Each structure stands twice: as structure tokens, then as C-alpha cells.
Coordinates of C-alpha atoms and ligand atoms in Angstrom, one line a residue:
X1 CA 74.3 -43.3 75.7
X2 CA 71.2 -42.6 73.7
X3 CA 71.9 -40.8 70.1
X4 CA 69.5 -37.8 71.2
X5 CA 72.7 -37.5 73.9
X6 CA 75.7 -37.8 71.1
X7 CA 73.5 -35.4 68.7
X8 CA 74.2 -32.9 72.3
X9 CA 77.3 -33.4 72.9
X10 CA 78.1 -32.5 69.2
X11 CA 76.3 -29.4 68.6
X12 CA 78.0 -28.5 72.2
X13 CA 81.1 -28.9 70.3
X14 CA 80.2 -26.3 67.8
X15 CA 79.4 -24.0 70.5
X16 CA 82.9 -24.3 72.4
X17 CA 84.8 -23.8 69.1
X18 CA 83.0 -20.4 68.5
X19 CA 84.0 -19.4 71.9
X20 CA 87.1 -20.9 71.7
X21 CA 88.3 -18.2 68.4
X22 CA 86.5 -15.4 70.8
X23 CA 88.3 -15.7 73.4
X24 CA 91.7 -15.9 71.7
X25 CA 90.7 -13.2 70.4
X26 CA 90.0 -11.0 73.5
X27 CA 93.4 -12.3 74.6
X28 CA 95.3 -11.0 71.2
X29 CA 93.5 -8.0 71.7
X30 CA 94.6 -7.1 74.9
X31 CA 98.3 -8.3 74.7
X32 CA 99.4 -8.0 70.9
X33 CA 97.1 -6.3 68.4
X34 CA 98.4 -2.9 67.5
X35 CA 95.9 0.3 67.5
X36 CA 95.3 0.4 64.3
X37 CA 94.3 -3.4 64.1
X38 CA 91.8 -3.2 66.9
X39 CA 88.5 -2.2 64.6
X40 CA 88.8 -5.9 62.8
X41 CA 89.3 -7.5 66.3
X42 CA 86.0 -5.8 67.4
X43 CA 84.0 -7.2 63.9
X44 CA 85.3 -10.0 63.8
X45 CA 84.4 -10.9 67.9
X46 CA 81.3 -9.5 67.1
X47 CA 80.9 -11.9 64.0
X48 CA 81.7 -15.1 66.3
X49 CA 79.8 -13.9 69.1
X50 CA 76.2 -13.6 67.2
X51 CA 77.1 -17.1 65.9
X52 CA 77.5 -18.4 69.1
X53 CA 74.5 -16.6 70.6
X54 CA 72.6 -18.1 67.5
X55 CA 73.7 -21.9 68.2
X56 CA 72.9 -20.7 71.7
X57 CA 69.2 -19.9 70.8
X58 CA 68.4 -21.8 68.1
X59 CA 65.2 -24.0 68.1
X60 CA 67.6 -27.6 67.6
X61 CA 69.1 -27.0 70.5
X62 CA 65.8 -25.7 72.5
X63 CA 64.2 -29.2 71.7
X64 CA 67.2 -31.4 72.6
X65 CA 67.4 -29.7 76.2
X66 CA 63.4 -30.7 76.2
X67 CA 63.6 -33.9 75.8
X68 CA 66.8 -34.4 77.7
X69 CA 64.9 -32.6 80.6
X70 CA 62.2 -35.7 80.5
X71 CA 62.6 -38.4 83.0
X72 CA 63.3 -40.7 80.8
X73 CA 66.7 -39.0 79.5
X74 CA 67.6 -37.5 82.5
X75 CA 67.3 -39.8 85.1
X76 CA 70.0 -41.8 82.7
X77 CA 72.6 -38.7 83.1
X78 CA 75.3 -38.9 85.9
X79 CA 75.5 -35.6 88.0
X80 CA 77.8 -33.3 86.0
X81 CA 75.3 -33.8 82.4
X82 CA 72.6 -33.2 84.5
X83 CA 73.9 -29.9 86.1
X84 CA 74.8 -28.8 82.3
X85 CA 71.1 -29.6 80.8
X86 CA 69.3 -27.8 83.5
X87 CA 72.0 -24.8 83.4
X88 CA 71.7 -24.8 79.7
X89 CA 67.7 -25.1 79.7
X90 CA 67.7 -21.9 81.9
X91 CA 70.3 -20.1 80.0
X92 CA 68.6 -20.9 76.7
X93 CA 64.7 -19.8 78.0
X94 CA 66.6 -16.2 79.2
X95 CA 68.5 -15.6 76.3
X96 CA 65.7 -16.9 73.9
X97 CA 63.8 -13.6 74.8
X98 CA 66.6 -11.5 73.7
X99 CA 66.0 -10.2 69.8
X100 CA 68.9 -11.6 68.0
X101 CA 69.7 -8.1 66.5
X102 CA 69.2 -6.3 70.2
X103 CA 72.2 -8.8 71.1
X104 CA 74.4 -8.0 67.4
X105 CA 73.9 -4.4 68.3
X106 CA 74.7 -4.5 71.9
X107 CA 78.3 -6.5 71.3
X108 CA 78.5 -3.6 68.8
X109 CA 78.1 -1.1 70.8
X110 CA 80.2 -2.1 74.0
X111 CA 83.1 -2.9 72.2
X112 CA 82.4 1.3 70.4
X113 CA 82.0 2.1 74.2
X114 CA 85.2 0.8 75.1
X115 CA 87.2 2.4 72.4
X116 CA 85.4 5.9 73.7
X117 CA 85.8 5.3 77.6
X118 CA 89.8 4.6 76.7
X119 CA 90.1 8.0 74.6
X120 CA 87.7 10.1 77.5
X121 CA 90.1 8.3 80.2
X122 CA 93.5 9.2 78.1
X123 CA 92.0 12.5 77.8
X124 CA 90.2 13.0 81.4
X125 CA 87.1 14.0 79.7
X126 CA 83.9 12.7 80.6
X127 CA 82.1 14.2 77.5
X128 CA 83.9 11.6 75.3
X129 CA 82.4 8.8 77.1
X130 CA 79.0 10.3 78.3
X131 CA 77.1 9.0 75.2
X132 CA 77.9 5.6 75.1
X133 CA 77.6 5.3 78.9
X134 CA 73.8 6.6 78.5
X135 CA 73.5 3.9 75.7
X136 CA 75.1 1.1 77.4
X137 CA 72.9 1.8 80.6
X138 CA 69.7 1.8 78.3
X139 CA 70.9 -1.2 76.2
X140 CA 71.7 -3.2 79.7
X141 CA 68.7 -2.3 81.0
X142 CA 66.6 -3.3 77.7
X143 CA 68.1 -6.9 77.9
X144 CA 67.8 -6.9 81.8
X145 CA 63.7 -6.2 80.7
X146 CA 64.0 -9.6 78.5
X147 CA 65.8 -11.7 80.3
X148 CA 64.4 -10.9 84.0
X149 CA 60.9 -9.6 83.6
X150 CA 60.1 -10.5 86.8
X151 CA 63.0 -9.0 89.0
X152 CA 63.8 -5.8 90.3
X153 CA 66.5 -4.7 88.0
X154 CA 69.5 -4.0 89.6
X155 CA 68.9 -7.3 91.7
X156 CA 68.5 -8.6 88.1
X157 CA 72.2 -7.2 87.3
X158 CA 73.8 -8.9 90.7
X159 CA 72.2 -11.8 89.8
X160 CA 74.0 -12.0 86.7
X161 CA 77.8 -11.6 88.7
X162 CA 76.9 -13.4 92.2
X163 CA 73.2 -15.4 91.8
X164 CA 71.4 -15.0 94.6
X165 CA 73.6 -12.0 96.6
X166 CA 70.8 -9.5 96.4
X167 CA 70.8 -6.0 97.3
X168 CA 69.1 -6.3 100.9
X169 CA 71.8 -9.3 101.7
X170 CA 74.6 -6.8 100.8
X171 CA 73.0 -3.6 102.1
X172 CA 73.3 -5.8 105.3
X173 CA 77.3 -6.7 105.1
X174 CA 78.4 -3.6 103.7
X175 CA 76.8 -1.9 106.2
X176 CA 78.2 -3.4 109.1
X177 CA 81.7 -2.8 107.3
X178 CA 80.8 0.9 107.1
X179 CA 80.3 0.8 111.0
X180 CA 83.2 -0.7 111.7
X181 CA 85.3 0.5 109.3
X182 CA 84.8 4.4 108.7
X183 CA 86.4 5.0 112.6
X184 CA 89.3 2.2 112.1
X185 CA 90.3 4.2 108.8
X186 CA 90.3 7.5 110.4
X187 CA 92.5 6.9 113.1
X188 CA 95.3 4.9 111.2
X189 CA 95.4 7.6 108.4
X190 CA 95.1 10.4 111.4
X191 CA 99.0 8.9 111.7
X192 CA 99.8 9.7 108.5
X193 CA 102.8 7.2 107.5
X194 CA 104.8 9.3 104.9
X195 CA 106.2 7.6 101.6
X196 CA 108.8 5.7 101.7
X197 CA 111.1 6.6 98.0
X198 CA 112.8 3.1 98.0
X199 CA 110.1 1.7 97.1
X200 CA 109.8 3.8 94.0
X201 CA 113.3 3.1 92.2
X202 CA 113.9 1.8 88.6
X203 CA 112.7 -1.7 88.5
X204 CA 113.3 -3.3 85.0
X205 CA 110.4 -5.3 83.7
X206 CA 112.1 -8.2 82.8
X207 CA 113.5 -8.7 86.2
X208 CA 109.5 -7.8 87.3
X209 CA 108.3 -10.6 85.2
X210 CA 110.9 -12.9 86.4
X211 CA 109.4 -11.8 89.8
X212 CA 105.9 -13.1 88.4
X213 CA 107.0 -16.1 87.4
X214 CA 109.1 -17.1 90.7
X215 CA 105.4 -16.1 92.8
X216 CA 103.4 -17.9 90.1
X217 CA 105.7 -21.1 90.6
X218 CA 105.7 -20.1 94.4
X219 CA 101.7 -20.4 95.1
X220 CA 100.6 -23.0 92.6
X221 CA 100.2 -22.1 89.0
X222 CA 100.7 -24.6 86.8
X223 CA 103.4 -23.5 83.8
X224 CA 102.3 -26.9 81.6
X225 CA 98.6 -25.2 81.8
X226 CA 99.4 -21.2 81.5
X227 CA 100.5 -18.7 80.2
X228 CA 101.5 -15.0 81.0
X229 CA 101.5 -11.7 78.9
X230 CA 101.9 -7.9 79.3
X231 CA 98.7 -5.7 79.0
X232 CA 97.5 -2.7 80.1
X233 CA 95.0 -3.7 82.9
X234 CA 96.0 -7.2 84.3
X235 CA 93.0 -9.7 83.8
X236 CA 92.8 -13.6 83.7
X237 CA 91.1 -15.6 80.9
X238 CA 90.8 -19.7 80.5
X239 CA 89.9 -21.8 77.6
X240 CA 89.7 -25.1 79.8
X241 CA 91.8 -26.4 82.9
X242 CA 94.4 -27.0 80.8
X243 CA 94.8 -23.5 79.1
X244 CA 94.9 -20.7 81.9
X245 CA 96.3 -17.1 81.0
X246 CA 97.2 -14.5 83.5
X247 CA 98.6 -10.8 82.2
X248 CA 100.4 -8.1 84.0
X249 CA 101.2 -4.6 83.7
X250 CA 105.0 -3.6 84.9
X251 CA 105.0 0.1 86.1
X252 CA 109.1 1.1 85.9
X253 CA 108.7 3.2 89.2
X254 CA 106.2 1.1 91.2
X255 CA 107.2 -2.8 91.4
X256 CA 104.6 -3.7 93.9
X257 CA 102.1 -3.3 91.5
X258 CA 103.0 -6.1 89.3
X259 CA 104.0 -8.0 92.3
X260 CA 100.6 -8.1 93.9
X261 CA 98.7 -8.5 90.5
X262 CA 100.9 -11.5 89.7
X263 CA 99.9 -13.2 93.1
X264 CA 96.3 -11.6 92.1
X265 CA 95.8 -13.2 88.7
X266 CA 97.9 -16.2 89.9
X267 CA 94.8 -16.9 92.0
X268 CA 92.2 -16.3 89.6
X269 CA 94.5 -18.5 87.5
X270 CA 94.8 -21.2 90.2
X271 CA 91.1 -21.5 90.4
X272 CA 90.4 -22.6 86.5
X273 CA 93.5 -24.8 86.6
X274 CA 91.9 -26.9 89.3
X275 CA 88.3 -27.1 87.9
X276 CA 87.6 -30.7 87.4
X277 CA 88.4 -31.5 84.1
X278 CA 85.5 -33.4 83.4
X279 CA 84.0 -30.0 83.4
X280 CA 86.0 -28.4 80.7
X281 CA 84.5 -26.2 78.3
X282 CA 80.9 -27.2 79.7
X283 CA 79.0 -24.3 82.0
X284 CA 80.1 -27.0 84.9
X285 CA 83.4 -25.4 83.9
X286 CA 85.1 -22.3 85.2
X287 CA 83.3 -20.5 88.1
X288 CA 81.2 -17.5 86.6
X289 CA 80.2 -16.4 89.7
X290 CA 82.7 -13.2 90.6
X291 CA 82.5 -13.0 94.2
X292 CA 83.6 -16.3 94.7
X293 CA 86.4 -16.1 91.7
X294 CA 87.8 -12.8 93.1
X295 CA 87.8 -14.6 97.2
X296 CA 90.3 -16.8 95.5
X297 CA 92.3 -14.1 93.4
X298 CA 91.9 -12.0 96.8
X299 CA 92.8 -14.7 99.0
X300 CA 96.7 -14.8 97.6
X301 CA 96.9 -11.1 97.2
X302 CA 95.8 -10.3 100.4
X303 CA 95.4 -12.7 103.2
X304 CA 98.6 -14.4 102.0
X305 CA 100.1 -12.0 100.1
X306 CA 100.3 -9.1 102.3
X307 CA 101.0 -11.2 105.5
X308 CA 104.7 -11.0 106.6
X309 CA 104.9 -14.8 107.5
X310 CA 104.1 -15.1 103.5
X311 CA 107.7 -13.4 102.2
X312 CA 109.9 -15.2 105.0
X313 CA 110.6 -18.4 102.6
X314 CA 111.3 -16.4 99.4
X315 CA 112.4 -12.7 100.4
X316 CA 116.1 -13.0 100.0
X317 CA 114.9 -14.5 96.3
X318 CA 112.9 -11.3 95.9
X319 CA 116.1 -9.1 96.5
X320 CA 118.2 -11.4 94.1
X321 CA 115.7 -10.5 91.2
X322 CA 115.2 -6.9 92.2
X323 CA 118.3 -5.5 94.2
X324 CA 116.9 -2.6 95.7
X325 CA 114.8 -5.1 98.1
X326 CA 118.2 -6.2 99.6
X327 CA 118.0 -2.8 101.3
X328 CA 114.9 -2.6 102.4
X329 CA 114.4 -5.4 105.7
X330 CA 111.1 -7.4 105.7
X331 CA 109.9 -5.0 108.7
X332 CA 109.6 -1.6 106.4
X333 CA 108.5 -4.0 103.5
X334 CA 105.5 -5.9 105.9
X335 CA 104.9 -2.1 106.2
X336 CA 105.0 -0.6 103.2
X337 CA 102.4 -3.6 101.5
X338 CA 100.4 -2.4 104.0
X339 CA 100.1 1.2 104.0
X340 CA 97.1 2.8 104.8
X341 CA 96.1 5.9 102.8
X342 CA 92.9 7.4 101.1
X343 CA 93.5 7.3 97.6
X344 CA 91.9 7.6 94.0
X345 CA 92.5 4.8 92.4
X346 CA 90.6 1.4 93.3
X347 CA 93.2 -0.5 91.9
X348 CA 96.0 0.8 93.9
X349 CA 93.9 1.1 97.1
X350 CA 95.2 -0.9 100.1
X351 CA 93.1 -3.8 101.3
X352 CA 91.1 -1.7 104.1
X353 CA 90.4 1.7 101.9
X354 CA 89.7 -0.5 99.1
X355 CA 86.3 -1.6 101.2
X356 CA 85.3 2.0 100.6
X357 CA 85.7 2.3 96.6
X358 CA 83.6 -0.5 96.3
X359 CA 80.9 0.8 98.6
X360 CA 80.9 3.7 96.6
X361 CA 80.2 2.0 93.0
X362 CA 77.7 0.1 94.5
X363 CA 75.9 3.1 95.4
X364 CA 77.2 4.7 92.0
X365 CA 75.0 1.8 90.8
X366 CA 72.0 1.8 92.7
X367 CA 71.7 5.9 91.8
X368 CA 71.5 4.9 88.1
X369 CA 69.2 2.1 88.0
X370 CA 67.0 3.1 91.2
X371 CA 67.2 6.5 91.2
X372 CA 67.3 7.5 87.6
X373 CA 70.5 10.1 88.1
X374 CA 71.2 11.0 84.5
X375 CA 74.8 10.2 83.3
X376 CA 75.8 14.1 83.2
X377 CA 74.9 14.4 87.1
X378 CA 77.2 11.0 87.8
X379 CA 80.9 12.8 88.3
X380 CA 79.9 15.2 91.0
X381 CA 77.7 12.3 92.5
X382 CA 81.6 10.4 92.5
X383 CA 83.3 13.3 94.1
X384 CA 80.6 13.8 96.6
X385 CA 80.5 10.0 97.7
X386 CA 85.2 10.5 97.3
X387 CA 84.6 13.1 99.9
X388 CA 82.1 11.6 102.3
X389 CA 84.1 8.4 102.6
X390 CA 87.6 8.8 101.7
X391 CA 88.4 12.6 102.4
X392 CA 89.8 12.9 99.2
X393 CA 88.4 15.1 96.1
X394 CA 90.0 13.6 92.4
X395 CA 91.5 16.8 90.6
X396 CA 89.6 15.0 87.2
X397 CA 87.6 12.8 85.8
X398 CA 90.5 10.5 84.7
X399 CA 91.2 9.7 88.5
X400 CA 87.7 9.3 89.3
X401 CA 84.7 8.3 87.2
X402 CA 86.8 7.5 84.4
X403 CA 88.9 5.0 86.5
X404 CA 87.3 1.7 85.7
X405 CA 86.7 0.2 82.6
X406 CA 83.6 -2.1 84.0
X407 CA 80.5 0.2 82.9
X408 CA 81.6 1.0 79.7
X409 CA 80.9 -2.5 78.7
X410 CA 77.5 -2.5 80.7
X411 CA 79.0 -4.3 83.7
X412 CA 77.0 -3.1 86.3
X413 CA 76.5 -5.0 89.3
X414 CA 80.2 -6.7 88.8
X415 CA 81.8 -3.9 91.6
X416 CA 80.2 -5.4 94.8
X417 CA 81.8 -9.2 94.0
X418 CA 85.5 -8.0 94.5
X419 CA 84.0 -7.2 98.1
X420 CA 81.7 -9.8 98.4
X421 CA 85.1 -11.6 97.6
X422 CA 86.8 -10.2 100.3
X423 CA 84.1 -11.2 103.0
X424 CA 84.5 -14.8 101.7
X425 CA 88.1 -14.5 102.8
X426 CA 87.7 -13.7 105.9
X427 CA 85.4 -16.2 106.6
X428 CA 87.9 -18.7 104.9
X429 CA 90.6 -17.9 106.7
X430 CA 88.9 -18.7 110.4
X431 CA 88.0 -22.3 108.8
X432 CA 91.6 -23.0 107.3
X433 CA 92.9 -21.8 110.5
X434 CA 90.7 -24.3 112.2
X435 CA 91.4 -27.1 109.7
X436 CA 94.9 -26.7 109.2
X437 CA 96.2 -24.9 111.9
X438 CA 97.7 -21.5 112.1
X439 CA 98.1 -19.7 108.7
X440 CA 100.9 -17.6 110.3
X441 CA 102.7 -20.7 110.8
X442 CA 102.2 -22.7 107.6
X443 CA 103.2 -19.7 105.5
X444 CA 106.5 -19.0 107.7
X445 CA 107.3 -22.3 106.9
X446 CA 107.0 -22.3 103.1
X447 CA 104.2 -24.6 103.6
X448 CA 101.6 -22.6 101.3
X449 CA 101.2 -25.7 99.2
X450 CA 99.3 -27.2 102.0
X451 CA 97.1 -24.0 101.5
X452 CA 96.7 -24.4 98.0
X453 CA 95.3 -28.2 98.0
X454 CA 92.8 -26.9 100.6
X455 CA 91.5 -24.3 98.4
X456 CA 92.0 -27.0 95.4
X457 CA 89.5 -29.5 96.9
X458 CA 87.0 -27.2 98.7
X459 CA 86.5 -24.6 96.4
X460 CA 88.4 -25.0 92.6
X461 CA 87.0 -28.9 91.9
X462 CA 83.5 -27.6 92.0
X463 CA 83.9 -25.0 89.0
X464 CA 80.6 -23.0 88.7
X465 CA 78.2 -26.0 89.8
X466 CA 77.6 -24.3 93.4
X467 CA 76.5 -21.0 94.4
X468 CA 78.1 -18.9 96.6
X469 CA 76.1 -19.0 99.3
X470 CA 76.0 -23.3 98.8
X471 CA 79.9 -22.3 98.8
X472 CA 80.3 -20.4 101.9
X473 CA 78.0 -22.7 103.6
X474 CA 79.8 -25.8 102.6
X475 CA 82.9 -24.7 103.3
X476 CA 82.4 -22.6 106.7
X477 CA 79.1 -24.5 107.7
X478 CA 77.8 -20.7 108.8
X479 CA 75.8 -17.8 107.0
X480 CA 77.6 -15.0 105.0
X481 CA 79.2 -12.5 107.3
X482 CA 81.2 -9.6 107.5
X483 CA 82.4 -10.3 111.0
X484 CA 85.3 -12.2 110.2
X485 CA 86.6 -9.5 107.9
X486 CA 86.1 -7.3 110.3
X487 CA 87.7 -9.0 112.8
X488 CA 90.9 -10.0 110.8
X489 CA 91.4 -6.0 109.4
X490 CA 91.0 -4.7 113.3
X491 CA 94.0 -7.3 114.7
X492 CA 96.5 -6.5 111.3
X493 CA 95.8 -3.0 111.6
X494 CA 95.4 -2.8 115.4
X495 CA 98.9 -4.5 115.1
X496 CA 100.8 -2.1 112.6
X497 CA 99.6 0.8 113.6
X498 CA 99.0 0.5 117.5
X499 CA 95.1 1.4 117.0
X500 CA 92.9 0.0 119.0
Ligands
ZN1 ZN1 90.4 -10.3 90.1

């Protein structure tokens, strides 16, 4: 290996140990660090952060990915180096345009924004947060102006979550779910399944995280490489393969919901643990494209998850950790994980309704950055869209607008991955079924480890070296479509609730 390639590989090395302390910190943040202890957590990631951003644009490095981009250095790569020069070159010309002190005041600001959207949120008051919302649309749209001058800017902002899923390719996918969808949804909630109280008993959180763990061992996660911890939204966060974090929230009242986020995170969790290793701590590392993360986190919550065939191995172990379920057969459980209902909340919305709060975000989205609706017009917008696709009108801000905590860290253009996701997973499931046979059948026989290697070698070796639509294609050797989605919700449904 030349020495310009060793000089590389070093400075690399100071990069990953800047974002090594930030991302321990984001974790100690969310899990442990009291109220009060929050402000430091904020400087101090802010601190590392414009470090990192400045080994990240700083001429030495510039210069080394020049020369390694000549013939004469790269040719002399293998595959993966050459993958992490080119990334790094584009990375490095986009970020380069930024003003180092737009960046510093931008980490500022969105972790200020934060703090504000969690008072407004606790408070239901939109006023709290409708300041730094207006700033962190202007400040995302500033850097959007640096870093893509030449695209449209909300393509820009999906380019950032899901490169090359533009706006027309999803205007085209979530429209055909639209069509199909609206009419399904209306005549399974028309039958109006009441509430089932069992489902809603005292449920103590150890015996929920127990739960976690015995799902976590159950699909695949590796204990030797992760980690799990209690926070208030459940999210997922990986150092390397070998360091993979998952979190959980347990309601007292409402089991399921740590259940299905276990198997949710697990997922997400799966994915980095499988990443070639080779690729750890590199930008060949874990995926950073979210549609394709969340197909996988989707994948086990619902395709396996909320299939019946799924709980047949390990439902009596369920009711050992968590009596109540003793009581309750798998029939009314298979049901009750599949309730139908127009809700508020995105995060507690079934698999089918949930198609619709995305839908609506992305709108949400393309009315700020294409139509220039000012932030104070953006809550009745939100009910309006509630109405038109749901039925439903939140009673306040808190259980609408306020819901998410995406925009107030300037993450627009993140919303339409988790459906993108879901569109994946349809369009997995017709190529596992046709690779390894019957799903149904490999789940009600405990097989899901069989499931697991599949989605190990197809999907989790790559880490973020393919696209998601190279992905897709590689895997399912066809186009994205929302067909197989479609498809998949109409016979589940059809099935449950005798709809046609
Ligand atoms: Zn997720």
C-alpha cells in the first residue's frame, strides 16, 4: 500500500473517533442524562461535531481524495477503498460549500429546536415550537442552496434520506396506494371492531423487557454485539457491526407497544450487525439510505411480526413472561395486532392506516418547500389532510402536528422512507416466498432463522454501498412497485375482516 494510502487511513481514524464520542453521546442523552444535564450534552455534541465536519472539509483531506481519485492510486484499491474515496470525494465537494459557521450554528440550533418542540409537545402548544420550526426550514433550506445548487429542493431533501427516490417516482407509488387503499380502509373500519380491555392490563416493565430480549434472541440479534436501553421514543444507533444499540419505551397499560418496537428496532438492529465488517466505521458501513433501513426494521414488525404463523413457536413463552396472554388465544391476539382503526398517532397506527400518515407528511412537506405555506398556516393544513384521509380531527396540536420529532431537527424528506420501506417489503416477501418457499410455513415452524440469513446475505452484507433502487433490483430483478404491497394488505385484510 502506497504511504499517500496509510496517511488516509490515519486521518480516517481521527474522523471515526470524533464520531465515535458523538454518538455515545446521543445515546447517553436519550437513555441516562437527567434534564438538567442535557444543555452540556448539546455543547459538547456540538463541540465534536464542528470538529468532525472540519476534518471532514479540510484542505489535507481534499487533496488526498485527489490524488487517490488518479488512475494511478485507484486502479491499485480493491472494491470496498474504491467505493469509500469516491463517496468521500462527493461527500467532501457538497459539504465543502457549506460555511463552516452556517454548519456550527445549524447543530446549534436543531439541538435549541429540539428542546422547544419537546416543551410545545408536553404543552400541546404550537406557539412554543413555531420559531424554531421557521428557522430550521430556512436553515435546511440555506444548506440544501449549498450543497445541491442544481436540484429542485425538496428532491434535494429525498435525496439526502433515499438517493435517487425522487418526488415523481413516489407521486407515482403513493398514488396507486391511495387508489387502492382509501376504499379497503373504509370498509374494514365501516365494521368497527370495538377494544378489546385485556389487552390493556398492568404489564410490568421488567417482565416487558424480558419480552424484548426473548424476540431479540428469537429473530436474530446478536447479544455479544448489542445492547438495549429504555428511552422515550425507541430508536436504533450503531458504532460498527460489532456495537448495535436498540432502545424501547414500556407503556404499563399498553404491552404491544414495546413488543412491536422490540421486533422493530431488532430489525434495524439486525441490519448493522450483519454489515460486512470490513466496512466498519467507513461510509461502506451501515446503510444510510432510510427506506431501505426501515424495509428491514418493517420487515420483522410487520410482515413477520404481525403474521399469526410468526407467534405459533413462542406464544405460550409470551404468556409465561406476561400472564395475562395465557387468557387471551392466538385467534383474538392475531386480531388484536391487527386492528384496523383511524387514529392520531403515526406511531401507534396499524400497518394499513399507517400508509395514510405518511402520505400526509409528504404532502405536509411538499406544501412547505413547494408551496411556501408559512409555519402558522401548517396545523389546520394537518387537520384538513387528518380529515380528508383518515376521518378523524386531533382535539390539539400535541396529537397532531406536534406528534413527531423529525422536523424539528430539519428532517424533512425522512417521512416518505418508512413507506418507501414498506413497499420494499412487499416486494421482498413475493421473492423470499419464491426462494424459500412459503413464509407462512417457515415461520409456523420456528424456522425464521432461515429468514434471517436470507436477508443477511441479500440485503445486510452490502451496508450502504448500493442504492435502493440497485437493491430492489438486485434482489427482486423487477422495478419498484406498490403492487405487491397492495396485493399482500388486500388478502390479510380481505382475510380478517371478510372484505373483499
Ligand atoms: Zn425504524
Amino acid at each position: 500500500m502506497s504511504r499517500l494510502f496509510d496517511d488516509f487511513r490515519q486521518y480516517l481514524t481521527r474522523m471515526q473517533q470524533y464520531e465515535h464520542v458523538t454518538n455515545l453521546l446521543y445515546w447517553d442523552m436519550k437513555t441516562k442524562a437527567p434534564k438538567l444535564g442535557l444543555a452540556a450534552h448539546i455543547e459538547a455534541m456540538t463541540y465534536f461535531s464542528a470538529e468532525n465536519f472540519a476534518l471532514s472539509t479540510a484542505d489535507e483531506l481534499g487533496h488526498m481524495l485527489d490524488k487517490l481519485a488518479e488512475p494511478q492510486e485507484y486502479d491499485a484499491l480493491d472494491d470496498t477503498w474504491q467505493f469509500i474515496v469516491r463517496r468521500m470525494k462527493r461527500d467532501f465537494e457538497r459539504n465543502r460549500r457549506i460555511p463552516a459557521e452556517v454548519f456550527e450554528a445549524f447543530v446549534r440550533a436543531q439541538g435549541e429546536s429540539g428542546t422547544a418542540w419537546e416543551e410545545a409537545k408536553n404543552a400541546s402548544d404550537f406557539s412554543i415550537y413555531a420559531p424554531h420550526l421557521r428557522k430550521m426550514i430556512e436553515m435546511r433550506r440555506e444548506i440544501t442552496g449549498y450543497t445541491d445548487p442544481d436540484k429542485e429542493i425538496y428532491n434535494a431533501m429525498l435525496d439526502e434520506f433515499e438517493e435517487g427516490m425522487d418526488s415523481a417516482t413516489i407521486d407515482r407509488l403513493f398514488d396507486d396506494l391511495k387508489r387502492e387503499l382509501i376504499p379497503l380502509v373504509r370498509k374494514i373500519v365501516s365494521k368497527n371492531q370495538p377494544e378489546d380491555p385485556r389487552f390493556h392490563v398492568y404489564s410490568d416493565p421488567d417482565a416487558q423487557k424480558k419480552v424484548q430480549w426473548m424476540l431479540l434472541d428469537y429473530i436474530g440479534f446478536r447479544r455479544d454485539a448489542g445492547a438495549v436501553d429504555e428511552t422515550e421514543h425507541p430508536f436504533t444507533t450503531s458504532f460498527s457491526s460489532k456495537d448495535v444499540r436498540v432502545t424501547n419505551h414500556y407503556h404499563e397499560y399498553d404491552p404491544l407497544s414495546a413488543i412491536f418496537s422490540a421486533i422493530h428496532e431488532g430489525g434495524h438492529g439486525i441490519f448493522d450487525q450483519n454489515v460486512n465488517p470490513d466496512y466498519d466505521k467507513t461510509v461502506a458501513g451501515s446503510c444510510g439510505y432510510m427506506g431501505i433501513h426501515e424495509s428491514q426494521s418493517r420487515f420483522y414488525e410487520n410482515i413477520l411480526g404481525r403474521n399469526k404463523n410468526f407467534w405459533i413457536p413462542i406464544y405460550e413463552k409470551l404468556g409465561e413472561l406476561l400472564p395475562q396472554f395465557r387468557e387471551i388465544s392466538l385467534d383474538d391476539f392475531y386480531r388484536e395486532i391487527n386492528h384496523v382503526q383511524n387514529s392520531y398517532i403515526r406511531t401507534e397506527a396499524d400497518e394499513l392506516t399507517y400508509c395514510f400518515h405518511i402520505i400526509l407528511r409528504y404532502e405536509m412537506e411538499q406544501a412547505i418547500f413547494r408551496d411556501q405555506v408559512p409555519v402558522e398556516a401548517l396545523p389546520a393544513l394537518w387537520n384538513q389532510k387528518m380529515k380528508d384521509y383518515l376521518q378523524i380531527v386531533p382535539e390539539n396540536d400535541s396529537q397532531g402536528i406536534l406528534q413527531d420529532v423529525h422536523w424539528s431537527d430539519a428532517s424533512f424528506g425522512y417521512f416518505p422512507s418508512y413507506l418507501l420501506g414498506s413497499i420494499y417489503d412487499g416486494m421482498l416477501l413475493d421473492t423470499i416466498g419464491q426462494e424459500l418457499g412459503s413464509v407462512d410455513e417457515l415461520l409456523a415452524a420456528g424456522r425464521i432463522s432461515e429468514i434471517t440469513r436470507w436477508l443477511n446475505e441479500k440485503i445486510h452484507w452490502y451496508g450502504n454501498t448500493r442504492k435502493p433502487k440497485e437493491v430492489i433490483e438486485a434482489v427482486c430483478g423487477r422495478e419498484v412497485s406498490a403492487e405487491p404491497l397492495i396485493r399482500y394488505f388486500k388478502r390479510k385484510y380481505g382475510e380478517i375482516y371478510g372484505v373483499a
